């Protein structure tokens, strides 16, 4: 069994959700263990719990106990096992309870170790059973003149092109097979990346003779027999694709769309009225929405609903799946994410990379 720095996983019951995020991001195991002063287990918090709290609009400054109280009945009592439990029994418990971590408890009731699904391999996480599609065919009209002779995904961000950062993130996530859809100046992309071997990935290209929308180009690749991660080529992000894949599986979704919280403040006092009389006045109120972040995880069944060689947007595919009563999940992004659509976005991307705000 791999060694775990168990103390680095502990947080106190009076910790906030933000504290749990820092704990999860700061260790290699992807879990925070809520324990009392005697190291007795009170509950567990994993990445999916954080993202479900975000979807429920829970303030991340709230106590972590809010997440524990929201857990389904099956998980109200944390899943754990005695420290001397056999590996086979632990694996069976993982399968039965659909968990990736099992805290191990000694005779005094204290947490002394952790069994992680990666311990089955006695190594770092391996490859994901996922292939990717990077949509790199746009004209980048709003970024002209920068994009007059350069495809938008090839614009330099810091010391290398944006798309090189994207491919690096996919590789880091355990995704090696990557398809690239092209249209505008495709040779610039092919000349830089070739077959991908220089970047330790396997690259394939499909060219859209005419723009086919945010989903139509995906239909041109060979039909996948594994989930397909599709992302826009103009995104700068360090989203945890491993967690997105795990979340997608947990939700039992045919398609998962990544979403980003967007806040909008009305720059005026908003007046509400009825029958000509003021009922309420809000001074510069703020509103929050989840917006499409341009990253999708599709099961083969969702892929097969994309019409071949037709202009189709991913929103059309999602609408069809929802109309059919199939599960389409939302995966809220809490990591760095920036859509580089305009000059101001490009300048921000440069500054953020220089300041170390993005991890790719």
Short mmCIF file of N, CA, C and O in Angstrom, two decimals, residues 153-205:
data_model
loop_
_atom_site.label_atom_id
_atom_site.label_comp_id
_atom_site.label_asym_id
_atom_site.label_seq_id
_atom_site.Cartn_x
_atom_site.Cartn_y
_atom_site.Cartn_z
N UNK A 153 -5.74 29.60 -31.59
CA UNK A 153 -5.09 28.70 -30.62
C UNK A 153 -3.57 28.72 -30.68
O UNK A 153 -2.91 28.22 -29.78
N UNK A 154 -3.01 29.31 -31.74
CA UNK A 154 -1.55 29.36 -31.87
C UNK A 154 -0.96 30.69 -31.40
O UNK A 154 0.26 30.90 -31.49
N UNK A 155 -1.80 31.59 -30.90
CA UNK A 155 -1.27 32.84 -30.37
C UNK A 155 -0.40 32.54 -29.15
O UNK A 155 -0.76 31.71 -28.31
N UNK A 156 0.73 33.20 -29.03
CA UNK A 156 1.61 32.92 -27.89
C UNK A 156 1.03 33.45 -26.58
O UNK A 156 0.54 34.57 -26.53
N UNK A 157 1.06 32.59 -25.57
CA UNK A 157 0.72 32.99 -24.21
C UNK A 157 1.97 32.74 -23.39
O UNK A 157 2.33 31.59 -23.13
N UNK A 158 2.66 33.82 -23.02
CA UNK A 158 3.95 33.63 -22.38
C UNK A 158 4.95 33.12 -23.40
O UNK A 158 5.11 33.69 -24.47
N UNK A 159 5.57 31.98 -23.07
CA UNK A 159 6.66 31.48 -23.91
C UNK A 159 6.24 30.42 -24.92
O UNK A 159 7.08 29.84 -25.61
N UNK A 160 4.94 30.15 -25.06
CA UNK A 160 4.53 29.13 -26.02
C UNK A 160 3.07 29.36 -26.43
O UNK A 160 2.33 30.07 -25.75
N UNK A 161 2.65 28.73 -27.55
CA UNK A 161 1.28 28.93 -28.02
C UNK A 161 0.24 28.42 -27.02
O UNK A 161 0.49 27.48 -26.26
N UNK A 162 -0.92 29.04 -27.07
CA UNK A 162 -2.02 28.64 -26.20
C UNK A 162 -2.31 27.15 -26.33
O UNK A 162 -2.48 26.44 -25.33
N UNK A 163 -2.37 26.65 -27.56
CA UNK A 163 -2.73 25.25 -27.76
C UNK A 163 -1.68 24.30 -27.20
O UNK A 163 -2.00 23.17 -26.79
N UNK A 164 -0.45 24.72 -27.13
CA UNK A 164 0.58 23.88 -26.52
C UNK A 164 0.31 23.73 -25.03
O UNK A 164 0.56 22.66 -24.44
N UNK A 165 -0.19 24.78 -24.42
CA UNK A 165 -0.56 24.69 -23.00
C UNK A 165 -1.75 23.75 -22.82
O UNK A 165 -1.81 22.96 -21.86
N UNK A 166 -2.70 23.81 -23.75
CA UNK A 166 -3.87 22.93 -23.68
C UNK A 166 -3.46 21.47 -23.81
O UNK A 166 -3.90 20.61 -23.04
N UNK A 167 -2.61 21.18 -24.78
CA UNK A 167 -2.16 19.80 -24.98
C UNK A 167 -1.35 19.32 -23.78
O UNK A 167 -1.46 18.17 -23.36
N UNK A 168 -0.57 20.22 -23.19
CA UNK A 168 0.17 19.86 -21.99
C UNK A 168 -0.74 19.50 -20.84
O UNK A 168 -0.47 18.55 -20.08
N UNK A 169 -1.86 20.23 -20.69
CA UNK A 169 -2.82 19.92 -19.63
C UNK A 169 -3.49 18.58 -19.88
O UNK A 169 -3.67 17.77 -18.95
N UNK A 170 -3.86 18.31 -21.13
CA UNK A 170 -4.49 17.02 -21.46
C UNK A 170 -3.53 15.87 -21.16
O UNK A 170 -3.92 14.85 -20.58
N UNK A 171 -2.27 16.04 -21.55
CA UNK A 171 -1.29 15.00 -21.30
C UNK A 171 -1.11 14.78 -19.80
O UNK A 171 -1.07 13.65 -19.32
N UNK A 172 -1.00 15.87 -19.04
CA UNK A 172 -0.86 15.79 -17.59
C UNK A 172 -2.04 15.07 -16.96
O UNK A 172 -1.89 14.38 -15.94
N UNK A 173 -3.21 15.19 -17.57
CA UNK A 173 -4.42 14.57 -17.06
C UNK A 173 -4.53 13.10 -17.41
O UNK A 173 -5.48 12.43 -17.00
N UNK A 174 -3.58 12.60 -18.21
CA UNK A 174 -3.62 11.19 -18.59
C UNK A 174 -4.32 10.93 -19.89
O UNK A 174 -4.70 9.80 -20.19
N UNK A 175 -4.51 11.98 -20.70
CA UNK A 175 -5.15 11.83 -22.01
C UNK A 175 -4.07 11.93 -23.07
O UNK A 175 -3.36 12.94 -23.16
N UNK A 176 -3.93 10.90 -23.88
CA UNK A 176 -2.86 10.85 -24.87
C UNK A 176 -3.37 10.96 -26.30
O UNK A 176 -2.67 11.46 -27.17
N UNK A 177 -4.58 10.48 -26.57
CA UNK A 177 -5.11 10.54 -27.93
C UNK A 177 -5.94 11.81 -28.08
O UNK A 177 -6.97 11.98 -27.41
N UNK A 178 -5.48 12.69 -28.97
CA UNK A 178 -6.10 14.00 -29.12
C UNK A 178 -6.40 14.26 -30.59
O UNK A 178 -5.53 14.12 -31.45
N UNK A 179 -7.64 14.62 -30.86
CA UNK A 179 -8.06 15.01 -32.20
C UNK A 179 -8.14 16.54 -32.25
O UNK A 179 -8.57 17.18 -31.28
N UNK A 180 -7.75 17.12 -33.36
CA UNK A 180 -7.80 18.57 -33.53
C UNK A 180 -8.64 18.89 -34.76
O UNK A 180 -8.36 18.39 -35.86
N UNK A 181 -9.71 19.67 -34.57
CA UNK A 181 -10.50 20.12 -35.71
C UNK A 181 -9.98 21.48 -36.15
O UNK A 181 -9.75 22.37 -35.33
N UNK A 182 -9.75 21.63 -37.45
CA UNK A 182 -9.15 22.85 -37.99
C UNK A 182 -10.00 23.41 -39.13
O UNK A 182 -10.84 22.72 -39.71
N UNK A 183 -9.77 24.68 -39.43
CA UNK A 183 -10.39 25.30 -40.60
C UNK A 183 -9.54 26.46 -41.10
O UNK A 183 -9.08 26.44 -42.24
N UNK A 184 -9.28 27.44 -40.25
CA UNK A 184 -8.51 28.62 -40.63
C UNK A 184 -7.02 28.36 -40.44
O UNK A 184 -6.57 28.03 -39.35
N UNK A 185 -6.25 28.46 -41.53
CA UNK A 185 -4.80 28.26 -41.50
C UNK A 185 -4.40 26.95 -40.78
O UNK A 185 -3.59 26.94 -39.86
N UNK A 186 -4.97 25.82 -41.22
CA UNK A 186 -4.69 24.55 -40.53
C UNK A 186 -3.22 24.15 -40.58
O UNK A 186 -2.72 23.48 -39.68
N UNK A 187 -2.53 24.58 -41.64
CA UNK A 187 -1.12 24.18 -41.77
C UNK A 187 -0.25 24.74 -40.66
O UNK A 187 0.76 24.13 -40.28
N UNK A 188 -0.64 25.89 -40.09
CA UNK A 188 0.15 26.47 -39.00
C UNK A 188 0.13 25.56 -37.77
O UNK A 188 1.12 25.44 -37.04
N UNK A 189 -1.01 24.92 -37.56
CA UNK A 189 -1.13 24.01 -36.41
C UNK A 189 -0.39 22.71 -36.69
O UNK A 189 0.36 22.21 -35.84
N UNK A 190 -0.58 22.16 -37.88
CA UNK A 190 0.07 20.89 -38.23
C UNK A 190 1.59 21.03 -38.21
O UNK A 190 2.31 20.14 -37.73
N UNK A 191 2.09 22.15 -38.73
CA UNK A 191 3.54 22.34 -38.79
C UNK A 191 4.16 22.40 -37.39
O UNK A 191 5.27 21.92 -37.17
N UNK A 192 3.43 22.95 -36.45
CA UNK A 192 3.98 23.09 -35.10
C UNK A 192 3.93 21.77 -34.32
O UNK A 192 4.91 21.39 -33.66
N UNK A 193 2.82 21.05 -34.43
CA UNK A 193 2.61 19.87 -33.57
C UNK A 193 2.91 18.55 -34.27
O UNK A 193 3.21 17.56 -33.59
N UNK A 194 2.81 18.52 -35.60
CA UNK A 194 3.04 17.26 -36.30
C UNK A 194 2.10 16.17 -35.79
O UNK A 194 0.91 16.41 -35.57
N UNK A 195 2.66 14.99 -35.59
CA UNK A 195 1.83 13.87 -35.11
C UNK A 195 1.72 13.84 -33.59
O UNK A 195 1.13 12.92 -33.02
N UNK A 196 2.29 14.83 -32.92
CA UNK A 196 2.19 14.92 -31.47
C UNK A 196 3.28 14.21 -30.70
O UNK A 196 3.38 14.38 -29.48
N UNK A 197 4.11 13.43 -31.39
CA UNK A 197 5.12 12.63 -30.69
C UNK A 197 6.11 13.51 -29.92
O UNK A 197 6.61 13.11 -28.87
N UNK A 198 6.37 14.70 -30.44
CA UNK A 198 7.27 15.61 -29.73
C UNK A 198 6.69 16.16 -28.45
O UNK A 198 7.41 16.75 -27.64
N UNK A 199 5.39 15.96 -28.26
CA UNK A 199 4.70 16.44 -27.05
C UNK A 199 4.15 15.28 -26.24
O UNK A 199 3.34 15.47 -25.33
N UNK A 200 4.59 14.06 -26.59
CA UNK A 200 4.22 12.83 -25.88
C UNK A 200 2.71 12.57 -25.94
O UNK A 200 2.11 12.09 -24.98
N UNK A 201 2.10 12.91 -27.07
CA UNK A 201 0.69 12.61 -27.31
C UNK A 201 0.55 12.10 -28.74
O UNK A 201 1.49 12.18 -29.55
N UNK A 202 -0.63 11.59 -29.06
CA UNK A 202 -0.94 11.12 -30.41
C UNK A 202 -1.97 12.06 -31.01
O UNK A 202 -3.13 12.09 -30.56
N UNK A 203 -1.57 12.84 -32.00
CA UNK A 203 -2.45 13.85 -32.60
C UNK A 203 -3.00 13.38 -33.94
O UNK A 203 -2.27 12.83 -34.78
N UNK A 204 -4.30 13.63 -34.13
CA UNK A 204 -4.95 13.42 -35.42
C UNK A 204 -5.68 14.71 -35.79
O UNK A 204 -6.12 15.46 -34.90
N UNK A 205 -5.82 14.96 -37.08
CA UNK A 205 -6.44 16.20 -37.53
C UNK A 205 -7.62 15.91 -38.44
O UNK A 205 -7.58 15.00 -39.25
#
